[in-house]
CSV table of C-alpha atoms in Angstrom, one decimal:
chain,number,residue,atom,x,y,z
A,64,MET,CA,-81.1,16.5,0.3
A,65,GLY,CA,-79.5,19.5,1.3
A,66,TYR,CA,-80.4,21.5,4.4
A,67,ALA,CA,-78.7,24.5,6.9
A,68,ALA,CA,-77.0,24.2,9.6
A,69,ARG,CA,-77.4,26.4,12.6
A,70,ASP,CA,-76.0,26.7,16.1
A,71,TRP,CA,-77.7,28.0,19.0
A,72,PHE,CA,-77.2,28.3,22.5
A,73,ILE,CA,-80.0,28.3,24.2
A,74,ASP,CA,-80.8,30.5,28.5
A,75,HIS,CA,-81.6,28.1,31.4
A,76,TYR,CA,-81.2,29.2,34.7
A,77,SER,CA,-78.7,26.4,36.2
A,78,THR,CA,-80.3,24.1,38.9
A,79,LEU,CA,-76.9,22.8,39.7
A,80,GLU,CA,-75.9,23.7,43.4
A,81,ALA,CA,-72.6,25.0,41.9
A,82,ASN,CA,-74.2,28.0,39.9
A,83,ARG,CA,-77.8,27.9,41.2
A,84,GLY,CA,-80.2,30.7,39.4
A,85,GLN,CA,-77.5,32.1,37.3
A,86,LEU,CA,-78.2,32.6,33.7
A,87,VAL,CA,-75.9,29.2,31.7
A,88,LYS,CA,-76.1,28.9,27.9
A,89,LEU,CA,-76.8,25.1,26.7
A,90,ALA,CA,-75.2,24.7,23.0
A,91,VAL,CA,-77.2,23.2,20.3
A,92,THR,CA,-77.6,22.2,16.9
A,93,GLU,CA,-80.0,22.5,14.6
A,94,TYR,CA,-80.0,20.8,11.2
A,95,ASP,CA,-82.7,21.5,8.9
A,96,PRO,CA,-83.9,19.1,6.2
A,97,ARG,CA,-86.2,21.8,4.3
A,98,PRO,CA,-84.9,25.6,4.7
A,99,GLY,CA,-87.7,28.1,5.1
A,100,ALA,CA,-90.2,25.3,4.4
A,101,THR,CA,-93.0,24.5,6.8
A,102,GLY,CA,-94.7,20.9,7.2
A,103,ASP,CA,-94.5,18.4,9.3
A,104,ALA,CA,-90.9,17.2,9.2
A,105,PRO,CA,-90.3,13.7,12.0
A,106,ILE,CA,-87.5,16.0,15.0
A,107,VAL,CA,-85.0,14.8,16.9
A,108,LEU,CA,-83.3,15.4,19.6
A,109,MET,CA,-79.7,13.7,20.3
A,110,VAL,CA,-78.7,13.6,23.6
A,111,GLY,CA,-74.8,12.6,24.0
A,112,GLY,CA,-73.1,10.3,26.9
A,113,ARG,CA,-70.6,10.9,30.3
A,114,SER,CA,-67.5,13.0,28.8
A,115,VAL,CA,-67.7,13.4,24.9
A,116,PRO,CA,-69.1,16.9,23.5
A,117,ALA,CA,-72.1,15.7,21.4
A,118,GLU,CA,-70.6,17.4,18.3
A,119,GLU,CA,-68.1,14.4,17.8
A,120,VAL,CA,-70.1,12.2,18.8
A,121,PHE,CA,-73.6,12.5,16.3
A,122,SER,CA,-71.9,15.6,13.6
A,123,GLY,CA,-69.3,13.3,12.6
A,124,TRP,CA,-66.4,14.0,10.1
A,125,GLY,CA,-66.4,13.3,6.0
A,126,GLY,CA,-69.9,12.1,5.9
A,127,THR,CA,-69.1,8.5,6.9
A,128,TYR,CA,-69.5,9.5,10.4
A,129,GLN,CA,-72.0,11.9,10.4
A,130,TRP,CA,-74.9,10.8,12.0
A,131,ALA,CA,-77.0,13.3,12.8
A,132,GLN,CA,-76.1,14.8,8.7
A,133,SER,CA,-77.5,11.3,7.8
A,134,LEU,CA,-81.0,11.5,9.6
A,135,THR,CA,-81.3,14.8,8.2
A,136,LYS,CA,-80.7,14.0,4.4
A,137,SER,CA,-83.7,11.2,5.4
A,138,GLY,CA,-85.8,14.7,5.7
A,139,ILE,CA,-84.9,14.7,9.7
A,140,HIS,CA,-85.4,17.9,11.5
A,141,VAL,CA,-82.8,17.2,13.4
A,142,PHE,CA,-81.3,18.7,17.2
A,143,PHE,CA,-78.8,17.5,19.2
A,144,MET,CA,-77.3,19.1,22.6
A,145,ASP,CA,-74.8,19.5,26.0
A,146,PHE,CA,-75.3,19.8,29.0
A,147,GLN,CA,-73.6,21.5,31.2
A,148,GLY,CA,-69.6,20.9,31.9
A,149,LEU,CA,-69.5,19.3,28.2
A,150,GLY,CA,-68.9,21.5,24.6
A,151,ASP,CA,-69.5,24.5,23.9
A,152,SER,CA,-72.8,25.0,27.0
A,153,THR,CA,-71.5,26.9,29.8
A,154,ARG,CA,-68.9,24.8,32.8
A,155,PRO,CA,-68.9,25.8,36.0
A,156,VAL,CA,-66.3,28.1,37.1
A,157,VAL,CA,-65.3,25.5,39.5
A,158,MET,CA,-64.5,23.4,37.1
A,159,ASP,CA,-61.7,25.5,35.5
A,160,ASP,CA,-59.6,24.5,38.8
A,161,VAL,CA,-57.0,21.5,39.1
A,162,ILE,CA,-57.6,21.6,42.0
A,163,ASN,CA,-60.9,20.4,41.7
A,164,ALA,CA,-59.8,17.3,39.9
A,165,ASP,CA,-60.5,13.8,40.9
A,166,ARG,CA,-56.9,13.3,43.2
A,167,THR,CA,-56.9,9.9,41.9
A,168,ASP,CA,-57.0,11.5,38.0
A,169,LEU,CA,-53.9,14.2,38.5
A,170,PRO,CA,-51.0,11.6,37.6
A,171,LYS,CA,-52.8,11.5,34.0
A,172,LEU,CA,-51.5,15.0,34.2
A,173,TYR,CA,-48.2,14.2,34.1
A,174,GLY,CA,-48.1,10.8,32.6
A,175,GLY,CA,-47.1,9.3,36.0
A,176,THR,CA,-46.1,10.6,39.3
A,177,ILE,CA,-47.6,13.7,40.4
A,178,PRO,CA,-44.4,16.1,40.4
A,179,GLY,CA,-44.5,17.8,43.6
A,180,PRO,CA,-47.2,18.0,46.5
A,181,PRO,CA,-49.2,21.4,46.3
A,182,THR,CA,-52.3,20.4,43.9
A,183,SER,CA,-52.2,17.0,45.3
A,184,THR,CA,-52.4,17.4,49.2
A,185,LEU,CA,-54.7,21.1,48.8
A,186,PRO,CA,-57.8,20.3,49.8
A,187,TYR,CA,-61.3,20.9,46.4
A,188,SER,CA,-63.4,24.0,46.7
A,189,TYR,CA,-65.5,22.3,45.1
A,190,PRO,CA,-66.2,19.5,47.8
A,191,HIS,CA,-69.5,17.4,46.3
A,192,HIS,CA,-70.2,16.2,43.1
A,193,LEU,CA,-71.8,18.5,39.8
A,194,THR,CA,-74.4,17.7,37.5
A,195,ASP,CA,-77.7,14.8,38.4
A,196,SER,CA,-80.4,14.1,37.6
A,197,SER,CA,-82.7,16.7,38.4
A,198,SER,CA,-80.4,19.5,36.9
A,199,GLU,CA,-79.5,17.2,33.1
A,200,ILE,CA,-83.4,16.3,32.9
A,201,ALA,CA,-84.0,20.2,34.1
A,202,GLU,CA,-81.7,21.2,30.7
A,203,LEU,CA,-83.3,18.8,28.6
A,204,CYS,CA,-86.8,20.1,29.4
A,205,THR,CA,-85.7,23.9,28.6
A,206,VAL,CA,-84.0,22.2,25.1
A,207,LEU,CA,-87.4,20.3,24.8
A,208,ASN,CA,-89.5,23.0,25.4
A,209,TRP,CA,-87.4,25.8,23.1
A,210,ILE,CA,-87.9,23.3,20.1
A,211,ALA,CA,-91.4,23.0,21.0
A,212,THR,CA,-91.7,26.8,20.9
A,213,ARG,CA,-90.9,27.2,17.2
A,214,LEU,CA,-92.2,23.3,16.3
A,215,ALA,CA,-95.1,21.4,16.2
A,216,GLY,CA,-95.6,17.7,17.6
A,217,PRO,CA,-93.9,14.9,19.2
A,218,ILE,CA,-90.4,14.8,19.2
A,219,HIS,CA,-87.9,11.7,20.0
A,220,LEU,CA,-85.1,11.0,21.7
A,221,VAL,CA,-81.8,9.8,20.7
A,222,GLY,CA,-79.4,8.9,23.4
A,223,TYR,CA,-76.0,7.6,23.7
A,224,SER,CA,-74.2,5.4,26.4
A,225,GLY,CA,-75.0,7.4,29.2
A,226,ALA,CA,-77.6,9.9,28.6
A,227,SER,CA,-79.7,6.9,28.2
A,228,PHE,CA,-80.7,8.2,32.5
A,229,ILE,CA,-81.7,11.0,31.5
A,230,VAL,CA,-83.9,10.6,28.0
A,231,GLY,CA,-85.4,7.3,29.5
A,232,ARG,CA,-86.7,9.3,32.9
A,233,CYS,CA,-87.5,12.1,30.4
A,234,ALA,CA,-89.6,8.6,28.4
A,235,MET,CA,-90.9,7.9,31.8
A,236,GLU,CA,-92.2,11.0,33.3
A,237,TRP,CA,-93.9,13.4,30.4
A,238,PRO,CA,-94.3,10.0,27.7
A,239,GLU,CA,-96.7,13.1,26.4
A,240,MET,CA,-93.2,15.1,24.5
A,241,VAL,CA,-91.7,11.8,23.5
A,242,ALA,CA,-92.7,9.9,20.1
A,243,SER,CA,-89.9,7.0,20.5
A,244,LEU,CA,-86.6,6.2,22.0
A,245,PHE,CA,-83.9,5.1,20.9
A,246,LEU,CA,-81.0,4.0,23.0
A,247,CYS,CA,-77.7,3.8,21.8
A,248,ALA,CA,-74.8,1.8,23.5
A,249,PRO,CA,-77.5,2.4,26.9
A,250,ALA,CA,-75.6,2.8,30.4
A,251,PHE,CA,-78.5,0.4,32.7
A,252,PRO,CA,-76.8,-0.2,36.2
A,253,PRO,CA,-79.7,-2.6,37.0
A,254,TRP,CA,-78.8,-2.6,40.5
A,255,GLY,CA,-78.2,1.7,40.5
A,256,LEU,CA,-79.8,3.9,42.4
A,257,SER,CA,-83.8,4.6,42.4
A,258,GLU,CA,-83.9,7.6,44.1
A,259,LYS,CA,-80.9,10.3,45.6
A,260,PRO,CA,-79.1,9.3,48.4
A,261,ALA,CA,-79.3,11.8,51.0
A,262,ASN,CA,-75.4,11.8,51.8
A,263,PRO,CA,-73.5,11.0,48.9
A,264,VAL,CA,-70.5,8.6,49.5
A,265,PRO,CA,-67.3,11.7,48.8
A,266,GLU,CA,-65.1,9.0,47.8
A,267,LEU,CA,-67.7,8.8,44.7
A,268,PHE,CA,-68.3,12.3,45.1
A,269,GLY,CA,-67.0,14.5,46.9
A,270,PHE,CA,-65.1,16.0,43.7
A,271,PRO,CA,-66.9,18.1,40.8
A,272,LEU,CA,-64.2,17.2,37.9
A,273,LYS,CA,-63.1,14.5,36.1
A,274,LEU,CA,-60.6,13.9,34.1
A,275,GLN,CA,-59.7,11.3,30.9
A,276,GLY,CA,-56.5,11.0,29.0
A,277,LYS,CA,-55.8,9.9,25.4
A,278,LYS,CA,-54.3,7.1,26.6
A,279,GLU,CA,-57.3,5.6,29.3
A,280,THR,CA,-60.1,6.4,26.1
A,281,LEU,CA,-58.1,4.5,23.4
A,282,ALA,CA,-57.3,1.5,26.6
A,283,ALA,CA,-60.7,1.5,26.6
A,284,TRP,CA,-61.4,1.5,23.1
A,285,ASN,CA,-58.9,-0.9,22.1
A,286,PHE,CA,-60.4,-3.9,24.7
A,287,ASP,CA,-63.2,-3.3,22.3
A,288,LYS,CA,-61.5,-3.5,19.3
A,289,ARG,CA,-60.0,-6.9,20.6
A,290,LEU,CA,-63.2,-8.6,20.8
A,291,GLY,CA,-63.6,-8.4,17.3
A,292,ALA,CA,-64.9,-3.9,17.0
A,293,GLU,CA,-63.5,-2.8,13.4
A,294,ARG,CA,-62.4,0.7,13.2
A,295,GLU,CA,-60.6,2.8,10.6
A,296,GLY,CA,-57.0,3.0,11.6
A,297,TYR,CA,-56.8,6.9,11.4
A,298,VAL,CA,-60.1,7.5,13.2
A,299,GLU,CA,-58.4,7.3,17.2
A,300,ASP,CA,-56.8,10.8,16.7
A,301,MET,CA,-59.4,12.4,14.8
A,302,VAL,CA,-62.0,11.8,17.0
A,303,TRP,CA,-59.1,13.2,19.9
A,304,GLU,CA,-58.3,16.2,17.8
A,305,ARG,CA,-61.6,16.8,17.8
A,306,ILE,CA,-62.7,16.7,21.6
A,307,LEU,CA,-59.8,18.9,22.2
A,308,GLU,CA,-60.7,21.6,20.0
A,309,HIS,CA,-63.5,22.0,22.8
A,310,ASP,CA,-61.4,22.2,25.7
A,311,PRO,CA,-58.1,24.4,25.1
A,312,LYS,CA,-58.0,24.4,29.0
A,313,GLY,CA,-58.2,20.1,29.4
A,314,ALA,CA,-55.9,21.0,26.0
A,315,GLU,CA,-53.1,23.0,27.9
A,316,TRP,CA,-53.4,20.9,31.1
A,317,GLY,CA,-52.0,18.0,29.8
A,318,ARG,CA,-49.9,19.3,27.6
A,319,GLN,CA,-47.6,17.0,28.5
A,320,VAL,CA,-49.3,13.7,27.4
A,321,GLY,CA,-51.3,15.1,24.6
A,322,GLY,CA,-54.1,16.2,26.4
A,323,VAL,CA,-57.7,15.1,28.6
A,324,ILE,CA,-60.9,15.6,28.1
A,325,ARG,CA,-62.5,17.7,31.4
A,326,TYR,CA,-65.7,16.5,32.3
A,327,PRO,CA,-68.3,16.8,35.7
A,328,THR,CA,-68.8,14.4,38.3
A,329,ARG,CA,-72.7,12.8,37.2
A,330,LEU,CA,-74.8,11.3,40.4
A,331,TRP,CA,-77.3,10.0,38.7
A,332,TRP,CA,-80.4,7.9,39.9
A,333,GLY,CA,-84.1,6.8,39.1
A,334,TRP,CA,-82.8,4.7,36.2
A,335,ASN,CA,-82.6,1.1,37.0
A,336,ASP,CA,-83.9,-2.5,37.3
A,337,ALA,CA,-86.8,-1.8,39.6
A,338,LYS,CA,-87.8,1.6,38.1
A,339,VAL,CA,-87.9,0.9,34.6
A,340,ARG,CA,-89.9,-2.1,35.4
A,341,ALA,CA,-92.3,0.0,37.9
A,342,ASP,CA,-92.8,2.0,34.4
A,343,SER,CA,-96.2,1.8,32.2
A,344,HIS,CA,-95.7,4.2,29.6
A,345,LEU,CA,-91.9,3.0,27.9
A,346,GLY,CA,-92.8,0.2,25.9
A,347,ASN,CA,-96.2,1.3,25.5
A,348,ASP,CA,-96.7,5.2,24.9
A,349,VAL,CA,-92.9,5.5,24.2
A,350,ARG,CA,-92.0,2.7,22.0
A,351,VAL,CA,-88.5,1.8,22.5
A,352,ALA,CA,-85.2,0.6,20.4
A,353,ILE,CA,-82.5,-0.5,22.3
A,354,VAL,CA,-79.0,-0.8,19.8
A,355,TYR,CA,-75.4,-1.8,20.7
A,356,GLY,CA,-72.8,-3.5,19.6
A,357,THR,CA,-71.6,-7.1,21.1
A,358,SER,CA,-68.2,-6.3,21.3
A,359,ASP,CA,-69.3,-3.4,23.9
A,360,THR,CA,-66.5,-3.6,27.1
A,361,GLN,CA,-68.4,-0.1,29.0
A,362,VAL,CA,-71.8,-1.0,29.4
A,363,ILE,CA,-71.9,-5.1,30.0
A,364,THR,CA,-69.8,-6.0,32.5
A,365,ARG,CA,-68.0,-8.2,31.2
A,366,ARG,CA,-63.8,-10.3,32.6
A,367,PRO,CA,-61.0,-8.8,32.4
A,368,ASP,CA,-59.2,-11.2,30.9
A,369,ASP,CA,-61.4,-13.5,28.5
A,370,GLY,CA,-63.8,-10.3,28.3
A,371,LYS,CA,-66.8,-12.4,28.1
A,372,PRO,CA,-69.6,-11.1,30.0
A,373,VAL,CA,-70.9,-11.3,32.9
A,374,LEU,CA,-73.8,-13.3,33.6
A,375,ASP,CA,-74.1,-13.5,37.4
A,376,ILE,CA,-73.3,-9.8,37.9
A,377,ASP,CA,-73.4,-9.6,42.5
A,378,PRO,CA,-75.2,-6.5,43.0
A,379,SER,CA,-73.1,-2.7,43.8
A,380,PRO,CA,-71.3,-3.0,47.2
A,381,ARG,CA,-72.0,0.2,47.3
A,382,PRO,CA,-75.4,1.1,46.5
A,383,GLU,CA,-75.1,5.0,46.1
A,384,LYS,CA,-73.2,4.3,42.8
A,385,SER,CA,-75.1,4.9,39.8
A,386,GLY,CA,-73.2,1.7,38.2
A,387,PRO,CA,-71.5,0.0,37.0
A,388,PRO,CA,-71.8,-2.5,36.5
A,389,PHE,CA,-73.3,-2.9,33.8
A,390,ASP,CA,-75.5,-4.3,31.4
A,391,CYS,CA,-77.7,-3.5,28.6
A,392,ARG,CA,-79.2,-6.6,27.7
A,393,ARG,CA,-81.1,-6.4,31.2
A,394,LEU,CA,-83.4,-2.9,30.2
A,395,TYR,CA,-85.1,-4.5,27.7
A,396,PRO,CA,-86.4,-7.7,29.4
A,397,ALA,CA,-87.4,-4.5,32.7
A,398,ILE,CA,-89.4,-2.3,29.9
A,399,GLN,CA,-93.0,-3.5,30.6
A,400,GLY,CA,-94.3,-2.4,27.4
A,401,GLY,CA,-94.8,-5.0,23.7
A,402,SER,CA,-93.3,-2.1,21.6
A,403,LYS,CA,-89.8,-2.4,22.2
A,404,LEU,CA,-86.9,-3.9,20.0
A,405,GLU,CA,-83.3,-4.6,20.8
A,406,ILE,CA,-80.7,-5.9,18.2
A,407,SER,CA,-76.8,-6.6,18.8
A,408,ILE,CA,-74.4,-5.6,16.0
A,409,ASP,CA,-72.3,-8.2,15.5
A,410,LYS,CA,-68.3,-6.5,14.4
A,411,THR,CA,-69.0,-3.1,16.8
A,412,GLY,CA,-68.3,-1.6,20.0
A,413,HIS,CA,-69.4,1.5,22.3
A,414,PHE,CA,-68.0,3.6,20.1
A,415,MET,CA,-70.2,2.6,17.0
A,416,GLN,CA,-70.8,6.1,15.2
A,417,TRP,CA,-66.7,5.9,15.0
A,418,GLU,CA,-66.6,2.3,14.1
A,419,LYS,CA,-66.7,0.6,10.3
A,420,GLN,CA,-70.4,0.2,11.0
A,421,ALA,CA,-71.5,3.3,11.7
A,422,GLU,CA,-73.7,3.7,8.4
A,423,VAL,CA,-75.5,0.3,10.2
A,424,LEU,CA,-76.6,2.6,12.6
A,425,HIS,CA,-77.8,5.8,10.3
A,426,ARG,CA,-80.2,3.3,8.9
A,427,TYR,CA,-81.1,2.1,12.3
A,428,THR,CA,-82.0,5.4,13.5
A,429,ALA,CA,-83.5,7.8,10.2
A,430,ASP,CA,-86.3,3.2,10.2
A,431,TRP,CA,-87.1,4.0,13.6
A,432,ILE,CA,-88.0,7.5,13.4
A,433,THR,CA,-89.7,7.7,10.1
A,434,LYS,CA,-91.2,3.8,9.2
A,435,LYS,CA,-91.7,2.9,12.9
A,436,SER,CA,-89.3,-0.4,12.6
A,437,ILE,CA,-86.0,-1.5,11.8
A,438,GLU,CA,-85.8,-4.0,9.3
A,439,ASN,CA,-88.6,-4.5,9.7
A,440,LYS,CA,-89.0,-5.6,12.6
A,441,THR,CA,-91.4,-3.9,15.3
A,442,GLN,CA,-90.5,-5.4,18.3
A,443,GLY,CA,-88.2,-8.5,19.5
A,444,ARG,CA,-84.9,-9.2,19.9
A,445,TYR,CA,-82.6,-9.7,17.5
A,446,HIS,CA,-78.5,-10.6,16.2
A,447,ARG,CA,-76.7,-8.9,13.1
A,448,ASP,CA,-74.4,-10.8,12.1
A,449,SER,CA,-71.4,-10.9,10.1
A,450,SER,CA,-73.5,-10.7,7.1
A,451,GLY,CA,-75.7,-8.4,7.9
A,452,GLY,CA,-78.6,-10.5,8.5
A,453,LEU,CA,-80.8,-10.7,11.4
A,454,VAL,CA,-81.3,-13.4,14.0
A,455,SER,CA,-84.1,-14.1,16.7
A,456,VAL,CA,-82.8,-14.6,20.0
A,457,PRO,CA,-84.9,-15.1,22.5
């Protein structure tokens, strides 16, 4: 099945404090499974996580890792988007000044100690977090409304990693807009913020910009691999090169260490155990699928020595934190409605879309949208073992 691909830049009046009221552009990519045709193809909007552009998360390369294109081949009309500060969406100008990078991240530009004091001792020109739950929900609604002006029908939401904070909240607050929710490796802090804090702590949210180098990225990825996640050897370099294509300034800043990812600091709230338990829409008006890898070290808090999940996590000592600690396994019991399904997948980690079982993820997503089930399951908790069978989990 063929499809038409098109990139859009959607107008949005920013609600960020850094550029409030300015007209910005939100990058959206569309894959139309039946160009020029009319009909009722399912519509999905895919939303990425904290630091990686949506194109790399969802579009990938080479067929095997093309999550969005795979859905289109199943007859689904696909869109994916980036919030401000990521990918090809507008980056607020405060992100273009290295003075605004988290002080603890500056050594990543040089592979070690910062050579000289100027940048490291100057005050931040914008001493605040950059984006938050309100701004990103507003951006998501702008894109949802734009889609709704062109296509009829509710929209399925796919959220990867940190996007769960935003798409989950959207499904809770506007269930009439959401046909279903599919969460891959969702970040879920059981003791995260319920409301926006009046005074976010400065050491956590007193700067607008974070930096992440290749070494740091691979360290997290390799922890997953050590616990059993399987991927092809060439993938890590391919992913990194494609990410940097979206951020030439990050590539230039970190040229001594192979480039860095620039991404905005975020203050997220309203997505925790208490808020989800109090919600009446998830699992009732909006059916929810949760899929994660058993080797995921990003959204399952683990012991640093052996990587085993921490079963008894103490609440965060800082209630201002959006998380960690994270535990995606606690999301399923927090959802009170019965139309919910959880599947953990053996030998996969946080970056399932770039691992050997990526096509399983593609199929599960398409089936949840088109068949309202996965492996003929509509609810319950299951584990996909190494043979590909599903085993019920208590």
